[in-house]
Amino acid sequence: MTELLINQHIELAYKHSFLITAKKYQVIIGLREPNSLGQTLLKEGYPCKSFHMKAKSSPTGPTAGFITEKACYSKVPPNDYPKHDINILSAKAKGAKAIDLVISESRLRELLIENLIHLGNEKYSAYYPGGEEKFFINKKGAVFDDNRNPVKVMTNPPQYGEQTTDSRPITADYDLFAIIPRENQSYNQLPLNIPPRPIKENYDIFKKHNLDFLKLKSVFGEGDKNMGNIHFFAKTIIKSLNNCVRDEGYKGGNLVWHGDETSNPFSPGFDINDHPIFFHPNGMILRVKEKSDLNKYYSIFKSQGFAPEYSSRF
């Protein structure tokens, strides 16, 4: 294990729940490095976004870590604003609500200390991908835009089969990168296939042939309506993990909402910004910075008797 980059002292809310669950099921749990802006919000008990909310969180300002109604406060660049708007409309159609943003005094102090918000001439300002935005924040923490209109953030829509949802605004969830079982746990059937994705510059070659093999298909039933393409073993682990997180003190409901990245049929593949963190059942916490490291770690995991479940997208 000396070849692994061990980072035992990583700052991460509810990391002990991941270690406990990894040990309980004797699996390695991989987690995309969470946005640090959401850590305080999780500790304050805000719920995190579910499988039914596809919009991205905000990167800065008083909106940092929340899912905003307006695209201009999101982390996406201006050319992706229409996609953000579509995702918000889709969530609203499922029952999500846009509510007024109110932040705590301690959160405001944190944002000022981290230089994510600036105060000048009785106004606050922050720089987003689309440019500078200005705000008013009253003594109660209510946030208004430059025209004194309330800034709106989103709640989750109800889960499929349910009528109600948490009325509080949501922050980014914890995205599982991988669940790596041992060899004797590795026969796990996903309901949907994960088709390969053609490389852009070679797409003309594919157009001359039958593209049926590139389509998403049902293999063993349908995906879970609230968790996506996920097998039974992963559901069991996620349920146990969320119970453990609640025992550790989280007041926002589920922290993990859906299957891992390697089972996502729409995954773009490994992203250099994923920086996955792996929780080993022997108690180690491992961090990956580059894909070459990921390949090396997976080789080591295999030598230890684990069975990484490779996606064709990776």
PDB file of C-alpha atoms in Angstrom:
ATOM      1  CA  MET A   1       0.000   0.000   0.000  1.00  0.00           C
ATOM      2  CA  THR A   2       3.026   2.317   0.095  1.00  0.00           C
ATOM      3  CA  GLU A   3       2.458   3.047  -3.627  1.00  0.00           C
ATOM      4  CA  LEU A   4      -0.851   4.740  -2.885  1.00  0.00           C
ATOM      5  CA  LEU A   5      -1.167   8.467  -2.235  1.00  0.00           C
ATOM      6  CA  ILE A   6      -2.670   8.421   1.252  1.00  0.00           C
ATOM      7  CA  ASN A   7      -4.473  11.519   2.505  1.00  0.00           C
ATOM      8  CA  GLN A   8      -5.870  10.513   5.872  1.00  0.00           C
ATOM      9  CA  HIS A   9      -6.412  14.086   7.069  1.00  0.00           C
ATOM     10  CA  ILE A  10      -8.604  15.254   4.195  1.00  0.00           C
ATOM     11  CA  GLU A  11     -11.239  17.823   5.219  1.00  0.00           C
ATOM     12  CA  LEU A  12     -14.565  16.357   4.191  1.00  0.00           C
ATOM     13  CA  ALA A  13     -17.926  16.447   5.929  1.00  0.00           C
ATOM     14  CA  TYR A  14     -19.194  12.978   6.904  1.00  0.00           C
ATOM     15  CA  LYS A  15     -16.067  11.163   5.702  1.00  0.00           C
ATOM     16  CA  HIS A  16     -16.337   8.757   8.641  1.00  0.00           C
ATOM     17  CA  SER A  17     -19.625   7.448   7.251  1.00  0.00           C
ATOM     18  CA  PHE A  18     -17.857   6.514   4.020  1.00  0.00           C
ATOM     19  CA  LEU A  19     -15.091   4.716   5.912  1.00  0.00           C
ATOM     20  CA  ILE A  20     -17.607   2.863   8.102  1.00  0.00           C
ATOM     21  CA  THR A  21     -19.678   1.779   5.087  1.00  0.00           C
ATOM     22  CA  ALA A  22     -16.615   0.716   3.075  1.00  0.00           C
ATOM     23  CA  LYS A  23     -15.498  -1.476   5.974  1.00  0.00           C
ATOM     24  CA  LYS A  24     -18.997  -2.873   6.578  1.00  0.00           C
ATOM     25  CA  TYR A  25     -19.380  -4.104   2.989  1.00  0.00           C
ATOM     26  CA  GLN A  26     -15.658  -4.650   2.296  1.00  0.00           C
ATOM     27  CA  VAL A  27     -15.782  -2.448  -0.802  1.00  0.00           C
ATOM     28  CA  ILE A  28     -13.848   0.586  -1.973  1.00  0.00           C
ATOM     29  CA  ILE A  29     -16.109   3.629  -2.309  1.00  0.00           C
ATOM     30  CA  GLY A  30     -14.990   6.324  -4.739  1.00  0.00           C
ATOM     31  CA  LEU A  31     -16.369   9.850  -4.417  1.00  0.00           C
ATOM     32  CA  ARG A  32     -15.924  12.812  -6.723  1.00  0.00           C
ATOM     33  CA  GLU A  33     -14.229  15.522  -4.699  1.00  0.00           C
ATOM     34  CA  PRO A  34     -17.167  17.611  -3.415  1.00  0.00           C
ATOM     35  CA  ASN A  35     -17.303  21.341  -3.950  1.00  0.00           C
ATOM     36  CA  SER A  36     -15.873  22.939  -0.810  1.00  0.00           C
ATOM     37  CA  LEU A  37     -18.474  25.722  -1.091  1.00  0.00           C
ATOM     38  CA  GLY A  38     -21.194  23.262  -0.165  1.00  0.00           C
ATOM     39  CA  GLN A  39     -19.499  21.854   2.944  1.00  0.00           C
ATOM     40  CA  THR A  40     -20.712  24.607   5.272  1.00  0.00           C
ATOM     41  CA  LEU A  41     -24.226  24.351   3.847  1.00  0.00           C
ATOM     42  CA  LEU A  42     -24.284  20.608   4.502  1.00  0.00           C
ATOM     43  CA  LYS A  43     -23.136  21.192   8.072  1.00  0.00           C
ATOM     44  CA  GLU A  44     -25.947  23.743   8.438  1.00  0.00           C
ATOM     45  CA  GLY A  45     -28.371  20.967   7.470  1.00  0.00           C
ATOM     46  CA  TYR A  46     -29.368  22.008   3.953  1.00  0.00           C
ATOM     47  CA  PRO A  47     -30.600  19.155   1.754  1.00  0.00           C
ATOM     48  CA  CYS A  48     -28.618  18.326  -1.365  1.00  0.00           C
ATOM     49  CA  LYS A  49     -29.947  17.955  -4.878  1.00  0.00           C
ATOM     50  CA  SER A  50     -31.583  14.710  -5.900  1.00  0.00           C
ATOM     51  CA  PHE A  51     -31.436  12.673  -9.111  1.00  0.00           C
ATOM     52  CA  HIS A  52     -34.303  14.782 -10.494  1.00  0.00           C
ATOM     53  CA  MET A  53     -32.406  18.097 -10.329  1.00  0.00           C
ATOM     54  CA  LYS A  54     -29.882  18.371 -13.164  1.00  0.00           C
ATOM     55  CA  ALA A  55     -28.936  22.063 -12.884  1.00  0.00           C
ATOM     56  CA  LYS A  56     -25.434  22.913 -11.657  1.00  0.00           C
ATOM     57  CA  SER A  57     -24.635  24.743  -8.435  1.00  0.00           C
ATOM     58  CA  SER A  58     -23.365  28.299  -8.038  1.00  0.00           C
ATOM     59  CA  PRO A  59     -19.588  28.895  -7.777  1.00  0.00           C
ATOM     60  CA  THR A  60     -19.370  32.146  -5.851  1.00  0.00           C
ATOM     61  CA  GLY A  61     -21.146  35.088  -4.233  1.00  0.00           C
ATOM     62  CA  PRO A  62     -24.025  34.769  -1.749  1.00  0.00           C
ATOM     63  CA  THR A  63     -25.455  32.050  -4.005  1.00  0.00           C
ATOM     64  CA  ALA A  64     -22.317  29.869  -3.661  1.00  0.00           C
ATOM     65  CA  GLY A  65     -23.152  26.193  -3.276  1.00  0.00           C
ATOM     66  CA  PHE A  66     -26.880  26.609  -3.956  1.00  0.00           C
ATOM     67  CA  ILE A  67     -28.790  25.711  -7.126  1.00  0.00           C
ATOM     68  CA  THR A  68     -30.037  29.042  -8.457  1.00  0.00           C
ATOM     69  CA  GLU A  69     -33.099  29.710 -10.561  1.00  0.00           C
ATOM     70  CA  LYS A  70     -31.257  32.134 -12.839  1.00  0.00           C
ATOM     71  CA  ALA A  71     -28.446  30.832 -15.014  1.00  0.00           C
ATOM     72  CA  CYS A  72     -26.312  33.954 -14.497  1.00  0.00           C
ATOM     73  CA  TYR A  73     -25.513  32.792 -10.947  1.00  0.00           C
ATOM     74  CA  SER A  74     -24.639  29.243 -11.999  1.00  0.00           C
ATOM     75  CA  LYS A  75     -21.169  27.780 -12.604  1.00  0.00           C
ATOM     76  CA  VAL A  76     -22.013  27.209 -16.279  1.00  0.00           C
ATOM     77  CA  PRO A  77     -20.637  29.583 -18.958  1.00  0.00           C
ATOM     78  CA  PRO A  78     -23.058  31.906 -20.794  1.00  0.00           C
ATOM     79  CA  ASN A  79     -23.290  29.614 -23.823  1.00  0.00           C
ATOM     80  CA  ASP A  80     -24.785  26.959 -21.516  1.00  0.00           C
ATOM     81  CA  TYR A  81     -27.410  29.259 -19.970  1.00  0.00           C
ATOM     82  CA  PRO A  82     -30.193  27.755 -22.158  1.00  0.00           C
ATOM     83  CA  LYS A  83     -29.320  24.274 -20.852  1.00  0.00           C
ATOM     84  CA  HIS A  84     -29.511  25.547 -17.258  1.00  0.00           C
ATOM     85  CA  ASP A  85     -32.902  27.130 -17.971  1.00  0.00           C
ATOM     86  CA  ILE A  86     -34.183  23.856 -19.463  1.00  0.00           C
ATOM     87  CA  ASN A  87     -32.994  21.917 -16.412  1.00  0.00           C
ATOM     88  CA  ILE A  88     -34.726  24.364 -14.062  1.00  0.00           C
ATOM     89  CA  LEU A  89     -37.979  24.244 -16.050  1.00  0.00           C
ATOM     90  CA  SER A  90     -37.826  20.441 -16.034  1.00  0.00           C
ATOM     91  CA  ALA A  91     -37.341  20.386 -12.247  1.00  0.00           C
ATOM     92  CA  LYS A  92     -40.219  22.843 -11.770  1.00  0.00           C
ATOM     93  CA  ALA A  93     -42.462  20.638 -13.909  1.00  0.00           C
ATOM     94  CA  LYS A  94     -41.684  17.816 -11.462  1.00  0.00           C
ATOM     95  CA  GLY A  95     -42.585  20.002  -8.475  1.00  0.00           C
ATOM     96  CA  ALA A  96     -39.403  21.910  -7.557  1.00  0.00           C
ATOM     97  CA  LYS A  97     -39.910  25.436  -6.205  1.00  0.00           C
ATOM     98  CA  ALA A  98     -37.907  28.649  -6.546  1.00  0.00           C
ATOM     99  CA  ILE A  99     -37.666  30.310  -3.119  1.00  0.00           C
ATOM    100  CA  ASP A 100     -36.016  33.433  -1.715  1.00  0.00           C
ATOM    101  CA  LEU A 101     -32.370  33.024  -0.718  1.00  0.00           C
ATOM    102  CA  VAL A 102     -31.521  33.755   2.907  1.00  0.00           C
ATOM    103  CA  ILE A 103     -28.008  33.074   4.229  1.00  0.00           C
ATOM    104  CA  SER A 104     -26.736  32.911   7.789  1.00  0.00           C
ATOM    105  CA  GLU A 105     -24.446  35.514   9.327  1.00  0.00           C
ATOM    106  CA  SER A 106     -21.692  32.915   9.662  1.00  0.00           C
ATOM    107  CA  ARG A 107     -22.069  31.986   5.988  1.00  0.00           C
ATOM    108  CA  LEU A 108     -21.740  35.636   4.960  1.00  0.00           C
ATOM    109  CA  ARG A 109     -18.570  35.970   7.049  1.00  0.00           C
ATOM    110  CA  GLU A 110     -17.151  32.838   5.439  1.00  0.00           C
ATOM    111  CA  LEU A 111     -17.818  34.180   1.935  1.00  0.00           C
ATOM    112  CA  LEU A 112     -16.129  37.491   2.797  1.00  0.00           C
ATOM    113  CA  ILE A 113     -13.090  35.744   4.301  1.00  0.00           C
ATOM    114  CA  GLU A 114     -12.779  33.509   1.218  1.00  0.00           C
ATOM    115  CA  ASN A 115     -13.062  36.558  -1.096  1.00  0.00           C
ATOM    116  CA  LEU A 116     -16.089  35.032  -2.802  1.00  0.00           C
ATOM    117  CA  ILE A 117     -18.055  38.195  -2.160  1.00  0.00           C
ATOM    118  CA  HIS A 118     -16.966  41.824  -1.825  1.00  0.00           C
ATOM    119  CA  LEU A 119     -18.554  44.776  -0.035  1.00  0.00           C
ATOM    120  CA  GLY A 120     -18.482  48.314  -1.383  1.00  0.00           C
ATOM    121  CA  ASN A 121     -20.884  51.287  -1.323  1.00  0.00           C
ATOM    122  CA  GLU A 122     -23.451  49.295   0.680  1.00  0.00           C
ATOM    123  CA  LYS A 123     -23.585  46.661  -2.076  1.00  0.00           C
ATOM    124  CA  TYR A 124     -22.040  43.223  -2.308  1.00  0.00           C
ATOM    125  CA  SER A 125     -20.555  41.978  -5.555  1.00  0.00           C
ATOM    126  CA  ALA A 126     -19.196  38.732  -6.979  1.00  0.00           C
ATOM    127  CA  TYR A 127     -17.763  37.577 -10.293  1.00  0.00           C
ATOM    128  CA  TYR A 128     -19.501  34.720 -12.111  1.00  0.00           C
ATOM    129  CA  PRO A 129     -18.639  33.060 -15.455  1.00  0.00           C
ATOM    130  CA  GLY A 130     -20.896  35.617 -17.147  1.00  0.00           C
ATOM    131  CA  GLY A 131     -19.458  38.659 -15.346  1.00  0.00           C
ATOM    132  CA  GLU A 132     -19.996  40.737 -12.217  1.00  0.00           C
ATOM    133  CA  GLU A 133     -23.275  40.607 -10.306  1.00  0.00           C
ATOM    134  CA  LYS A 134     -24.283  42.953  -7.464  1.00  0.00           C
ATOM    135  CA  PHE A 135     -26.427  42.239  -4.434  1.00  0.00           C
ATOM    136  CA  PHE A 136     -28.089  43.738  -1.391  1.00  0.00           C
ATOM    137  CA  ILE A 137     -28.192  41.607   1.755  1.00  0.00           C
ATOM    138  CA  ASN A 138     -30.379  42.770   4.631  1.00  0.00           C
ATOM    139  CA  LYS A 139     -29.883  42.182   8.352  1.00  0.00           C
ATOM    140  CA  LYS A 140     -31.881  38.963   8.216  1.00  0.00           C
ATOM    141  CA  GLY A 141     -29.627  37.550   5.494  1.00  0.00           C
ATOM    142  CA  ALA A 142     -32.169  37.897   2.677  1.00  0.00           C
ATOM    143  CA  VAL A 143     -30.393  38.345  -0.662  1.00  0.00           C
ATOM    144  CA  PHE A 144     -31.594  40.738  -3.393  1.00  0.00           C
ATOM    145  CA  ASP A 145     -30.218  41.516  -6.844  1.00  0.00           C
ATOM    146  CA  ASP A 146     -29.157  44.950  -8.075  1.00  0.00           C
ATOM    147  CA  ASN A 147     -32.807  45.814  -8.811  1.00  0.00           C
ATOM    148  CA  ARG A 148     -33.923  44.836  -5.285  1.00  0.00           C
ATOM    149  CA  ASN A 149     -35.613  41.661  -6.518  1.00  0.00           C
ATOM    150  CA  PRO A 150     -35.216  38.582  -4.296  1.00  0.00           C
ATOM    151  CA  VAL A 151     -32.583  36.151  -5.550  1.00  0.00           C
ATOM    152  CA  LYS A 152     -34.213  32.750  -5.985  1.00  0.00           C
ATOM    153  CA  VAL A 153     -32.740  29.323  -5.276  1.00  0.00           C
ATOM    154  CA  MET A 154     -34.266  25.906  -5.854  1.00  0.00           C
ATOM    155  CA  THR A 155     -35.778  23.152  -3.757  1.00  0.00           C
ATOM    156  CA  ASN A 156     -35.809  19.518  -4.850  1.00  0.00           C
ATOM    157  CA  PRO A 157     -38.852  18.194  -6.675  1.00  0.00           C
ATOM    158  CA  PRO A 158     -40.627  15.318  -4.898  1.00  0.00           C
ATOM    159  CA  GLN A 159     -39.256  11.840  -5.402  1.00  0.00           C
ATOM    160  CA  TYR A 160     -41.151   9.695  -7.892  1.00  0.00           C
ATOM    161  CA  GLY A 161     -44.160   8.228  -6.100  1.00  0.00           C
ATOM    162  CA  GLU A 162     -44.189  10.920  -3.396  1.00  0.00           C
ATOM    163  CA  GLN A 163     -46.241  14.108  -3.125  1.00  0.00           C
ATOM    164  CA  THR A 164     -44.082  16.295  -0.892  1.00  0.00           C
ATOM    165  CA  THR A 165     -40.441  17.312  -0.595  1.00  0.00           C
ATOM    166  CA  ASP A 166     -38.168  19.289   1.725  1.00  0.00           C
ATOM    167  CA  SER A 167     -39.081  22.981   1.460  1.00  0.00           C
ATOM    168  CA  ARG A 168     -35.511  24.178   2.040  1.00  0.00           C
ATOM    169  CA  PRO A 169     -33.122  25.208  -0.762  1.00  0.00           C
ATOM    170  CA  ILE A 170     -30.685  22.593  -2.000  1.00  0.00           C
ATOM    171  CA  THR A 171     -26.927  22.452  -2.367  1.00  0.00           C
ATOM    172  CA  ALA A 172     -24.745  20.124  -4.447  1.00  0.00           C
ATOM    173  CA  ASP A 173     -24.889  16.423  -3.582  1.00  0.00           C
ATOM    174  CA  TYR A 174     -22.057  13.933  -3.090  1.00  0.00           C
ATOM    175  CA  ASP A 175     -21.452  12.174  -6.419  1.00  0.00           C
ATOM    176  CA  LEU A 176     -20.226   8.610  -6.184  1.00  0.00           C
ATOM    177  CA  PHE A 177     -17.380   7.983  -8.605  1.00  0.00           C
ATOM    178  CA  ALA A 178     -17.229   4.212  -8.180  1.00  0.00           C
ATOM    179  CA  ILE A 179     -18.197   1.326  -5.948  1.00  0.00           C
ATOM    180  CA  ILE A 180     -15.453  -1.292  -6.246  1.00  0.00           C
ATOM    181  CA  PRO A 181     -16.468  -4.695  -4.875  1.00  0.00           C
ATOM    182  CA  ARG A 182     -14.334  -7.726  -4.210  1.00  0.00           C
ATOM    183  CA  GLU A 183     -14.226 -10.454  -6.863  1.00  0.00           C
ATOM    184  CA  ASN A 184     -16.812 -12.549  -5.017  1.00  0.00           C
ATOM    185  CA  GLN A 185     -19.198  -9.538  -4.898  1.00  0.00           C
ATOM    186  CA  SER A 186     -18.710  -8.436  -8.491  1.00  0.00           C
ATOM    187  CA  TYR A 187     -21.540 -10.137 -10.384  1.00  0.00           C
ATOM    188  CA  ASN A 188     -23.809  -7.078 -10.364  1.00  0.00           C
ATOM    189  CA  GLN A 189     -26.179  -6.545 -13.261  1.00  0.00           C
ATOM    190  CA  LEU A 190     -27.087  -3.003 -14.273  1.00  0.00           C
ATOM    191  CA  PRO A 191     -30.579  -2.579 -15.730  1.00  0.00           C
ATOM    192  CA  LEU A 192     -29.311  -0.455 -18.652  1.00  0.00           C
ATOM    193  CA  ASN A 193     -26.317  -0.900 -20.915  1.00  0.00           C
ATOM    194  CA  ILE A 194     -23.580   1.732 -21.132  1.00  0.00           C
ATOM    195  CA  PRO A 195     -23.000   2.296 -24.850  1.00  0.00           C
ATOM    196  CA  PRO A 196     -19.645   3.539 -26.138  1.00  0.00           C
ATOM    197  CA  ARG A 197     -19.455   7.096 -27.396  1.00  0.00           C
ATOM    198  CA  PRO A 198     -17.898   7.867 -30.797  1.00  0.00           C
ATOM    199  CA  ILE A 199     -15.020  10.305 -30.944  1.00  0.00           C
ATOM    200  CA  LYS A 200     -16.233  13.530 -32.553  1.00  0.00           C
ATOM    201  CA  GLU A 201     -13.753  13.620 -35.406  1.00  0.00           C
ATOM    202  CA  ASN A 202     -14.622  10.020 -36.368  1.00  0.00           C
ATOM    203  CA  TYR A 203     -18.387  10.444 -36.231  1.00  0.00           C
ATOM    204  CA  ASP A 204     -18.711  10.608 -40.037  1.00  0.00           C
ATOM    205  CA  ILE A 205     -17.325   7.074 -40.208  1.00  0.00           C
ATOM    206  CA  PHE A 206     -20.014   5.831 -37.830  1.00  0.00           C
ATOM    207  CA  LYS A 207     -22.801   7.541 -39.799  1.00  0.00           C
ATOM    208  CA  LYS A 208     -22.215   5.127 -42.689  1.00  0.00           C
ATOM    209  CA  HIS A 209     -23.037   2.141 -40.500  1.00  0.00           C
ATOM    210  CA  ASN A 210     -25.771   0.867 -38.204  1.00  0.00           C
ATOM    211  CA  LEU A 211     -25.528   2.900 -34.977  1.00  0.00           C
ATOM    212  CA  ASP A 212     -27.803   0.638 -32.965  1.00  0.00           C
ATOM    213  CA  PHE A 213     -24.917  -0.425 -30.724  1.00  0.00           C
ATOM    214  CA  LEU A 214     -24.513   3.201 -29.614  1.00  0.00           C
ATOM    215  CA  LYS A 215     -28.067   3.419 -28.257  1.00  0.00           C
ATOM    216  CA  LEU A 216     -29.085   3.121 -24.615  1.00  0.00           C
ATOM    217  CA  LYS A 217     -30.924  -0.176 -24.114  1.00  0.00           C
ATOM    218  CA  SER A 218     -32.650  -2.087 -21.366  1.00  0.00           C
ATOM    219  CA  VAL A 219     -30.696  -5.202 -20.382  1.00  0.00           C
ATOM    220  CA  PHE A 220     -32.197  -6.247 -17.035  1.00  0.00           C
ATOM    221  CA  GLY A 221     -35.345  -4.146 -16.674  1.00  0.00           C
ATOM    222  CA  GLU A 222     -35.491  -0.371 -16.348  1.00  0.00           C
ATOM    223  CA  GLY A 223     -33.409   2.116 -14.401  1.00  0.00           C
ATOM    224  CA  ASP A 224     -34.613   3.141 -10.948  1.00  0.00           C
ATOM    225  CA  LYS A 225     -36.909   6.171 -11.276  1.00  0.00           C
ATOM    226  CA  ASN A 226     -35.229   7.942  -8.343  1.00  0.00           C
ATOM    227  CA  MET A 227     -31.657   6.635  -8.584  1.00  0.00           C
ATOM    228  CA  GLY A 228     -30.986   5.978 -12.269  1.00  0.00           C
ATOM    229  CA  ASN A 229     -28.965   3.063 -13.647  1.00  0.00           C
ATOM    230  CA  ILE A 230     -28.063   1.187 -10.487  1.00  0.00           C
ATOM    231  CA  HIS A 231     -27.778  -2.438  -9.353  1.00  0.00           C
ATOM    232  CA  PHE A 232     -29.108  -3.927  -6.123  1.00  0.00           C
ATOM    233  CA  PHE A 233     -25.755  -4.106  -4.323  1.00  0.00           C
ATOM    234  CA  ALA A 234     -25.108  -0.389  -4.951  1.00  0.00           C
ATOM    235  CA  LYS A 235     -28.612   0.469  -3.688  1.00  0.00           C
ATOM    236  CA  THR A 236     -27.896  -1.474  -0.507  1.00  0.00           C
ATOM    237  CA  ILE A 237     -24.597   0.346   0.042  1.00  0.00           C
ATOM    238  CA  ILE A 238     -26.114   3.788  -0.637  1.00  0.00           C
ATOM    239  CA  LYS A 239     -29.020   3.159   1.745  1.00  0.00           C
ATOM    240  CA  SER A 240     -26.604   2.102   4.485  1.00  0.00           C
ATOM    241  CA  LEU A 241     -24.334   5.067   3.731  1.00  0.00           C
ATOM    242  CA  ASN A 242     -27.189   7.576   4.015  1.00  0.00           C
ATOM    243  CA  ASN A 243     -28.309   6.020   7.302  1.00  0.00           C
ATOM    244  CA  CYS A 244     -24.759   6.317   8.601  1.00  0.00           C
ATOM    245  CA  VAL A 245     -24.534   9.963   7.483  1.00  0.00           C
ATOM    246  CA  ARG A 246     -27.731  10.749   9.392  1.00  0.00           C
ATOM    247  CA  ASP A 247     -26.288   9.039  12.461  1.00  0.00           C
ATOM    248  CA  GLU A 248     -23.201  11.232  12.049  1.00  0.00           C
ATOM    249  CA  GLY A 249     -25.410  14.316  12.324  1.00  0.00           C
ATOM    250  CA  TYR A 250     -26.547  15.329   8.831  1.00  0.00           C
ATOM    251  CA  LYS A 251     -30.019  16.910   8.963  1.00  0.00           C
ATOM    252  CA  GLY A 252     -30.692  17.254   5.235  1.00  0.00           C
ATOM    253  CA  GLY A 253     -31.945  13.776   4.346  1.00  0.00           C
ATOM    254  CA  ASN A 254     -29.973  11.785   1.778  1.00  0.00           C
ATOM    255  CA  LEU A 255     -26.417  12.845   0.994  1.00  0.00           C
ATOM    256  CA  VAL A 256     -26.022  10.370  -1.886  1.00  0.00           C
ATOM    257  CA  TRP A 257     -28.915  10.112  -4.323  1.00  0.00           C
ATOM    258  CA  HIS A 258     -27.916   7.995  -7.304  1.00  0.00           C
ATOM    259  CA  GLY A 259     -25.575   5.379  -8.726  1.00  0.00           C
ATOM    260  CA  ASP A 260     -21.891   5.867  -9.350  1.00  0.00           C
ATOM    261  CA  GLU A 261     -20.215   7.473 -12.342  1.00  0.00           C
ATOM    262  CA  THR A 262     -19.133   4.180 -13.903  1.00  0.00           C
ATOM    263  CA  SER A 263     -22.797   3.116 -14.187  1.00  0.00           C
ATOM    264  CA  ASN A 264     -23.944   6.431 -15.687  1.00  0.00           C
ATOM    265  CA  PRO A 265     -24.921   5.867 -19.356  1.00  0.00           C
ATOM    266  CA  PHE A 266     -24.547   9.596 -20.038  1.00  0.00           C
ATOM    267  CA  SER A 267     -21.190  10.126 -18.342  1.00  0.00           C
ATOM    268  CA  PRO A 268     -18.678  12.125 -20.389  1.00  0.00           C
ATOM    269  CA  GLY A 269     -15.969   9.892 -18.908  1.00  0.00           C
ATOM    270  CA  PHE A 270     -13.146  10.770 -16.568  1.00  0.00           C
ATOM    271  CA  ASP A 271     -12.797  14.505 -15.992  1.00  0.00           C
ATOM    272  CA  ILE A 272      -9.498  15.924 -14.754  1.00  0.00           C
ATOM    273  CA  ASN A 273     -11.531  17.969 -12.268  1.00  0.00           C
ATOM    274  CA  ASP A 274     -13.168  14.891 -10.715  1.00  0.00           C
ATOM    275  CA  HIS A 275     -10.227  14.371  -8.301  1.00  0.00           C
ATOM    276  CA  PRO A 276     -11.850  11.195  -6.931  1.00  0.00           C
ATOM    277  CA  ILE A 277     -11.383  10.267  -3.295  1.00  0.00           C
ATOM    278  CA  PHE A 278     -11.376   6.560  -2.447  1.00  0.00           C
ATOM    279  CA  PHE A 279     -12.371   5.132   0.926  1.00  0.00           C
ATOM    280  CA  HIS A 280     -10.652   1.779   1.452  1.00  0.00           C
ATOM    281  CA  PRO A 281     -12.159  -0.826   3.811  1.00  0.00           C
ATOM    282  CA  ASN A 282      -8.862  -0.950   5.718  1.00  0.00           C
ATOM    283  CA  GLY A 283      -9.443   2.678   6.764  1.00  0.00           C
ATOM    284  CA  MET A 284      -7.277   4.469   4.230  1.00  0.00           C
ATOM    285  CA  ILE A 285      -8.419   7.553   2.310  1.00  0.00           C
ATOM    286  CA  LEU A 286      -6.834   7.889  -1.124  1.00  0.00           C
ATOM    287  CA  ARG A 287      -6.944  10.830  -3.519  1.00  0.00           C
ATOM    288  CA  VAL A 288      -6.508  10.699  -7.300  1.00  0.00           C
ATOM    289  CA  LYS A 289      -5.367  13.737  -9.284  1.00  0.00           C
ATOM    290  CA  GLU A 290      -4.812  12.361 -12.808  1.00  0.00           C
ATOM    291  CA  LYS A 291      -6.116   9.550 -15.000  1.00  0.00           C
ATOM    292  CA  SER A 292      -2.697   7.874 -15.005  1.00  0.00           C
ATOM    293  CA  ASP A 293      -2.957   7.673 -11.208  1.00  0.00           C
ATOM    294  CA  LEU A 294      -6.473   6.270 -11.506  1.00  0.00           C
ATOM    295  CA  ASN A 295      -5.243   3.482 -13.792  1.00  0.00           C
ATOM    296  CA  LYS A 296      -2.382   2.730 -11.401  1.00  0.00           C
ATOM    297  CA  TYR A 297      -4.691   2.611  -8.387  1.00  0.00           C
ATOM    298  CA  TYR A 298      -7.157   0.342 -10.171  1.00  0.00           C
ATOM    299  CA  SER A 299      -4.296  -2.054 -10.943  1.00  0.00           C
ATOM    300  CA  ILE A 300      -3.338  -2.075  -7.264  1.00  0.00           C
ATOM    301  CA  PHE A 301      -6.963  -2.589  -6.235  1.00  0.00           C
ATOM    302  CA  LYS A 302      -7.159  -5.601  -8.589  1.00  0.00           C
ATOM    303  CA  SER A 303      -4.009  -7.061  -7.057  1.00  0.00           C
ATOM    304  CA  GLN A 304      -5.733  -6.799  -3.661  1.00  0.00           C
ATOM    305  CA  GLY A 305      -8.694  -8.875  -4.842  1.00  0.00           C
ATOM    306  CA  PHE A 306     -11.055  -6.059  -5.817  1.00  0.00           C
ATOM    307  CA  ALA A 307     -12.912  -5.908  -9.138  1.00  0.00           C
ATOM    308  CA  PRO A 308     -13.181  -2.369 -10.551  1.00  0.00           C
ATOM    309  CA  GLU A 309     -16.260  -2.121 -12.758  1.00  0.00           C
ATOM    310  CA  TYR A 310     -15.057  -0.387 -15.885  1.00  0.00           C
ATOM    311  CA  SER A 311     -17.398   1.743 -17.968  1.00  0.00           C
ATOM    312  CA  SER A 312     -16.966   2.002 -21.734  1.00  0.00           C
ATOM    313  CA  ARG A 313     -17.048   5.770 -21.182  1.00  0.00           C
ATOM    314  CA  PHE A 314     -13.811   5.486 -19.186  1.00  0.00           C
TER     315      PHE A 314
END
